[in-house]
Each structure stands twice: as C-alpha cells, then as structure tokens.
Coordinates of C-alpha atoms in Angstrom, one line a residue:
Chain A
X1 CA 0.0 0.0 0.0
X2 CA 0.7 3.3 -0.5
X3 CA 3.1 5.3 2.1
X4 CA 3.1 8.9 0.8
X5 CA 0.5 11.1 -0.7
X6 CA 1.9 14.0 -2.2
X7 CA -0.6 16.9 -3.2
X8 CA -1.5 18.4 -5.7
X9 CA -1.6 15.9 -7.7
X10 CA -0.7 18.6 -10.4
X11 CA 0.6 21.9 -10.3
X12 CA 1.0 24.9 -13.1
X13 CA 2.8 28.0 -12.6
X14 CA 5.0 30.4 -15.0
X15 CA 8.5 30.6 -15.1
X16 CA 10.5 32.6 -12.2
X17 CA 7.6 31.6 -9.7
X18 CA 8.8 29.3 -6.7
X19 CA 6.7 25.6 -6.4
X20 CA 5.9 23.5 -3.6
X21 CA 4.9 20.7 -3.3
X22 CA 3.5 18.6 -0.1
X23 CA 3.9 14.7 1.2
X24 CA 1.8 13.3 3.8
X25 CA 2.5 10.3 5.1
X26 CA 0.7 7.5 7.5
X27 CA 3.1 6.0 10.0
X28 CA 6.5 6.9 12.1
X29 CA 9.5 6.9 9.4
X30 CA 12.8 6.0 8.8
X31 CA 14.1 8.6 6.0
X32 CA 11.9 10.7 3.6
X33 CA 13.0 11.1 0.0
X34 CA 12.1 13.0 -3.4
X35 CA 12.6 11.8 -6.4
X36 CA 11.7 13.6 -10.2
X37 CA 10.6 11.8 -13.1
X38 CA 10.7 13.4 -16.7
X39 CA 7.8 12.0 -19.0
X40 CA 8.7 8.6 -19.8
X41 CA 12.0 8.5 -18.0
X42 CA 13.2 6.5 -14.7
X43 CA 13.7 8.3 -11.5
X44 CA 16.3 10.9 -9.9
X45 CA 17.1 11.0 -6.5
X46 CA 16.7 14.6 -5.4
X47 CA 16.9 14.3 -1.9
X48 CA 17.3 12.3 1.5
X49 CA 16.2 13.5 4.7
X50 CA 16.4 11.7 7.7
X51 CA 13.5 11.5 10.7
X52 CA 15.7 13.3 13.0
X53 CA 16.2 16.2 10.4
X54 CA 13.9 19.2 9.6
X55 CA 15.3 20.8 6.6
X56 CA 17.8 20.2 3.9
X57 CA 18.8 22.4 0.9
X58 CA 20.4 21.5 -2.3
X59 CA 21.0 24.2 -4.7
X60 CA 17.0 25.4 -5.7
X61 CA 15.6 22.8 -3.8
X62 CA 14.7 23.0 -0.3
X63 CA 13.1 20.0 1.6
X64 CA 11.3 20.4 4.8
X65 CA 9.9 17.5 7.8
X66 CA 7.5 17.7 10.5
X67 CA 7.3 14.5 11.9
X68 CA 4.7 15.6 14.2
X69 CA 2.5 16.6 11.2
X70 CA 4.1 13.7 9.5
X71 CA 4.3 15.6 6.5
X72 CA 7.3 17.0 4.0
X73 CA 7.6 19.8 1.8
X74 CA 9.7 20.5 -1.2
X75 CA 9.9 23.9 -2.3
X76 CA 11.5 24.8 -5.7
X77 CA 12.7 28.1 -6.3
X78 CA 13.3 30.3 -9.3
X79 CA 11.7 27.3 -11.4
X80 CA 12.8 26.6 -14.8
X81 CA 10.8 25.1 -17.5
X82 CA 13.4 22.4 -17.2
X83 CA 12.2 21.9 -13.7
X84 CA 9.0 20.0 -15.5
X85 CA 8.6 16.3 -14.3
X86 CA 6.7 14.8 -12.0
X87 CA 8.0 14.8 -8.2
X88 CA 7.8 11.9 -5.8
X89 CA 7.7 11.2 -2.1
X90 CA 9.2 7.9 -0.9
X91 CA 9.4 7.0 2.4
X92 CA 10.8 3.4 4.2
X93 CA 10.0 2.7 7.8
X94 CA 10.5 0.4 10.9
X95 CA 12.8 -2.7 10.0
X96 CA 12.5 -2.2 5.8
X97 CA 14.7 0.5 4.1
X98 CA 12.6 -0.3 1.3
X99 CA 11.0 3.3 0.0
X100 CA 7.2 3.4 -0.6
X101 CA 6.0 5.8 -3.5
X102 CA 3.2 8.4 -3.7
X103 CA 1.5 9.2 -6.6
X104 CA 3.3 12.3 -7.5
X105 CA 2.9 15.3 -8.1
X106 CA 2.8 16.6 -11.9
X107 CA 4.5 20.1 -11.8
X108 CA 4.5 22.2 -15.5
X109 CA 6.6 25.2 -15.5
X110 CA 5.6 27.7 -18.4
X111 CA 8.2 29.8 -20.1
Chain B
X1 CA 27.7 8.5 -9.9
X2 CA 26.1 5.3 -10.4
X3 CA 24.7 4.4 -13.3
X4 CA 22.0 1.5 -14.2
X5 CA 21.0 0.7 -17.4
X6 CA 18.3 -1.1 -19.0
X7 CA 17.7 -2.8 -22.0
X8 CA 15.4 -3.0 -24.1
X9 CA 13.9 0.8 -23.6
X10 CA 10.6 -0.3 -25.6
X11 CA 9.4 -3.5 -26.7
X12 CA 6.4 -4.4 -28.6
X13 CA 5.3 -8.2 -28.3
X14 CA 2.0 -10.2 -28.9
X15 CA 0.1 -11.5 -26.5
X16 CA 1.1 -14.5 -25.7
X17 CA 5.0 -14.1 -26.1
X18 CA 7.3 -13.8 -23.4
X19 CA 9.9 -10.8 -23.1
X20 CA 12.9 -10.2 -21.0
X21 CA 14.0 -7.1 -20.2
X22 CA 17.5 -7.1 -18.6
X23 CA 18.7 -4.6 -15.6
X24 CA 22.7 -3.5 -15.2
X25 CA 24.9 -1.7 -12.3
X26 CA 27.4 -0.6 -14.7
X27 CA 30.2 0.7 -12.4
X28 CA 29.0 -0.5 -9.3
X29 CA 28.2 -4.7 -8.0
X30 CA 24.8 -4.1 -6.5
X31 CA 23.5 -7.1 -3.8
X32 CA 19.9 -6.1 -4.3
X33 CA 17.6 -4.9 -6.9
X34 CA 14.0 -4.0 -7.3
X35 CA 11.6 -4.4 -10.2
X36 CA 8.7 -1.7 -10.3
X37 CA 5.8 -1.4 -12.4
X38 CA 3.9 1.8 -13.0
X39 CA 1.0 2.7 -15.0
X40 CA 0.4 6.3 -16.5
X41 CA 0.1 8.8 -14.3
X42 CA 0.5 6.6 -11.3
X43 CA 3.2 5.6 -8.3
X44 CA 5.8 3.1 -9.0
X45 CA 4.3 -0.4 -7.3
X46 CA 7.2 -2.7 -6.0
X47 CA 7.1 -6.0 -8.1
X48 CA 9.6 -7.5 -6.3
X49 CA 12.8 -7.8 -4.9
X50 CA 16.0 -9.1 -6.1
X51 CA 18.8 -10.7 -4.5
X52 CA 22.3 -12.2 -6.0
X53 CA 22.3 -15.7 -5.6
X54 CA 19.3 -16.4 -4.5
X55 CA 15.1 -15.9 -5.2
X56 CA 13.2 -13.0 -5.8
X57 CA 11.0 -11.7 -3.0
X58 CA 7.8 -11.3 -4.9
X59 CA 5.3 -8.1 -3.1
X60 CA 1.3 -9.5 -2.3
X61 CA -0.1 -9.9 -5.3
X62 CA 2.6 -10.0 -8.1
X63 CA 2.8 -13.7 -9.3
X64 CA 6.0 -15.0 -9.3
X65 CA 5.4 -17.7 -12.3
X66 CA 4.4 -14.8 -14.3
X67 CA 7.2 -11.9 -13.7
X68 CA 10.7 -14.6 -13.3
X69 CA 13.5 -12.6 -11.9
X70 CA 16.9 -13.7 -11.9
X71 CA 19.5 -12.1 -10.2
X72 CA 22.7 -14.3 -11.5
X73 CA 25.7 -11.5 -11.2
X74 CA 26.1 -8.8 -8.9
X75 CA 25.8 -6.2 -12.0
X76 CA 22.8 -8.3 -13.7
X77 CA 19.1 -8.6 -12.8
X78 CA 16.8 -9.6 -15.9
X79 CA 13.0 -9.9 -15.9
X80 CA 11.0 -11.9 -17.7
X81 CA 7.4 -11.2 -18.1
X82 CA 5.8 -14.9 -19.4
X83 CA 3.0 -15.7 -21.9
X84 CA 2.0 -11.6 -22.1
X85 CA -1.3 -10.1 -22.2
X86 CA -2.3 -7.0 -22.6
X87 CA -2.6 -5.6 -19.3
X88 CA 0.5 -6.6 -18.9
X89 CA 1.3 -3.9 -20.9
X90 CA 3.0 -0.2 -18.3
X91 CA 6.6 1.1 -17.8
X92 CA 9.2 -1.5 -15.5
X93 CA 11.3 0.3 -13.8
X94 CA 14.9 -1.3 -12.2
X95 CA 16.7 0.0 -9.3
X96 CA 19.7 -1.1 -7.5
X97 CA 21.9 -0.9 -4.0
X98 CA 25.4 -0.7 -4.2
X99 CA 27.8 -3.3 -2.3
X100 CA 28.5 -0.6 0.1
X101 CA 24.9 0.1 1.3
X102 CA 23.3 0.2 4.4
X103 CA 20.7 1.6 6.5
X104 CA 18.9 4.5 4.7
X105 CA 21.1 4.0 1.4
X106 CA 20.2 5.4 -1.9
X107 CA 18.7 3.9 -5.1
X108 CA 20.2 4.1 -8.5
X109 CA 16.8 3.7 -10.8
X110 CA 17.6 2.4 -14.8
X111 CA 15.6 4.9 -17.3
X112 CA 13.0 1.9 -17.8
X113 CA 11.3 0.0 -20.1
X114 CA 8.2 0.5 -21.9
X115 CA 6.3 -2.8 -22.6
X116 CA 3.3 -3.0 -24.9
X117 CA 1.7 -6.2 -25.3
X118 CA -0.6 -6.2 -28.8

C-alpha cells in the first residue's frame, strides 16, 4: 500500500515563480525522499532527509519535515521550464529500508 | 555516480509471447535490486525484490510464475514477463543498491522499459 500522498496531484505556474509541493504520510518513518521523473523516464534522487532532520537544501531545492505533522515539503525556487517532471515522495519505515511511493505530483513550469 | 542501465527501452510483443527485459549496475556490484511497475500517471508499485544468488521476494499480489526474476551477477538482474497479455502492458522500472549500502542507502533507478503487449 501506498506510504506517501503528495498533493496536488498537479501543479502549473509560469517561469521565475517558486513551487511547492506537499507529502503526507501515515506512520513513524525512517528517512523521507524525493525523487523527479521526466515523461517517460526513470527516476532521480533529489533528496534524503532523515526522521531526526527538519530541513535540507540543495542548490534550488529546499526539503522540509514535520514528523509531528508527519508531512514534508519541497519547495522549488526560481523554477525553470526544465524543472518539468513529476515529483515523488518515498518513504521506508521500521525494520525495511525499502521506500514506498506516492503518486506524485505533476509540476508544469511555463516559459 | 552510479549508473544503471536497462535494455530493451521499448518492446512491442504479442500476447502470448514472453519478453525479457534485462537490468545493469554498470560501475557499481549491487547485492539487491527491485523491479517496479507503473501505469500512466501513477506511483511506482514494488514488483519484487531481487537478491544475488538467490530468489526473488515477490510483493502480495505480483505472481511469481508470471514476472521470473533472476539475479545471477552482482551487475545483472533480468525480468521476464511470461506468456504476455495486454494488461501486462505499463513502464518497469529497475533499481539497484550498491555493495556498500546500508541503513537508509540510496537507489540508482535504470531509465526503464516501456512494454506493450498487442
């Protein structure tokens, strides 16, 4: 079954603009990650972030964790119309370091 | 970084056929790797996983006569979807562990395949 449910499902915005993107998931984790996948394409690993950790950056990208909400955020900034993919949540838990998807979220940025 | 690598990247077959589709670490031995499905405009579903030297841990649901995984080299995984239908027919997905992982390690995903089954 499904561990993460990222929202929205899709998301449109123009160039220049800065896009988020939520993960909600269900029970007590291990590590929370986001992956992007272009149309067609396998996945990248975007970033890891651990239970015990609230926030990593890396370069635009800025990951946030509330384990209290149980809930992440990635936030892209200055999006490109590169930055078009689909983004996904994966998170493992208790004795599996297996990661469990979400749907994804479709992101479109318009030049 | 590591790379994996999958071949075919599309494959057309008729129902009925079977089709491999192979999965390589090609600068890294990876001990374990997993075989997704997904469907268009849906989460990658965990077929099974994949283990050098030894069977394939199939998830609930996936039959294992159906989708035969072998895992015979630390850089090779192939899967082989048998007698093919139709609904058979979405995007595999490969991913692999390095030697050297551990506790909260990282996936290396191949680009996947695209099977359609006429």
């Amino acid at each position: 079954s499904q561990q993460g449910e990222e929202d929205p499902q899709a998301l449109s915005i123009q160039e220049g603009e800065n896009a988020t993107m939520n993960c909600s998931y269900k029970t007590s984790i291990n590590n929370l990650q986001w992956y992007r996948q272009n149309s067609g394409r396998g996945l990248v690993h975007l970033i890891l972030i651990r239970s015990n950790e609230r926030e990593k950056h890396s370069g635009r990208l800025r990951v946030t964790l509330d384990t209290s909400k149980k809930s992440s955020s990635l936030l892209i900034t200055a999006s490109r119309a590169a930055d078009t993919a689909s983004y996904f949540c994966a998170t493992d838990s208790g004795g599996s370091y297996i990661p469990t998807f979400g749907r994804g979220t479709s992101l479109i940025v318009h030049p | 970084g590591a790379v994996v690598s999958q071949h075919p990247s599309r494959v057309i077959c008729k129902s009925g056929t079977s089709v491999k589709i192979e999965c390589r670490s090609l600068d890294f031995q990876a001990t374990t790797m997993f075989w997704y499905r997904q469907f268009p405009k849906q989460s990658l579903m965990l077929m099974a996983t994949s283990n050098e030297g030894s069977k394939a841990t199939y998830e609930q649901g996936v039959e294992k006569d159906k989708f035969l995984i072998n895992h015979a080299s630390l850089t090779l995984s192939t899967l082989t979807v048998t007698s093919a239908h139709p609904e058979d027919s979405s995007f595999y997905i490969c991913s692999a562990v390095g030697v050297a992982g551990g506790p909260s390690y990282e996936q290396y995903f191949g680009p996947g395949t695209r099977l359609t089954v006429t």
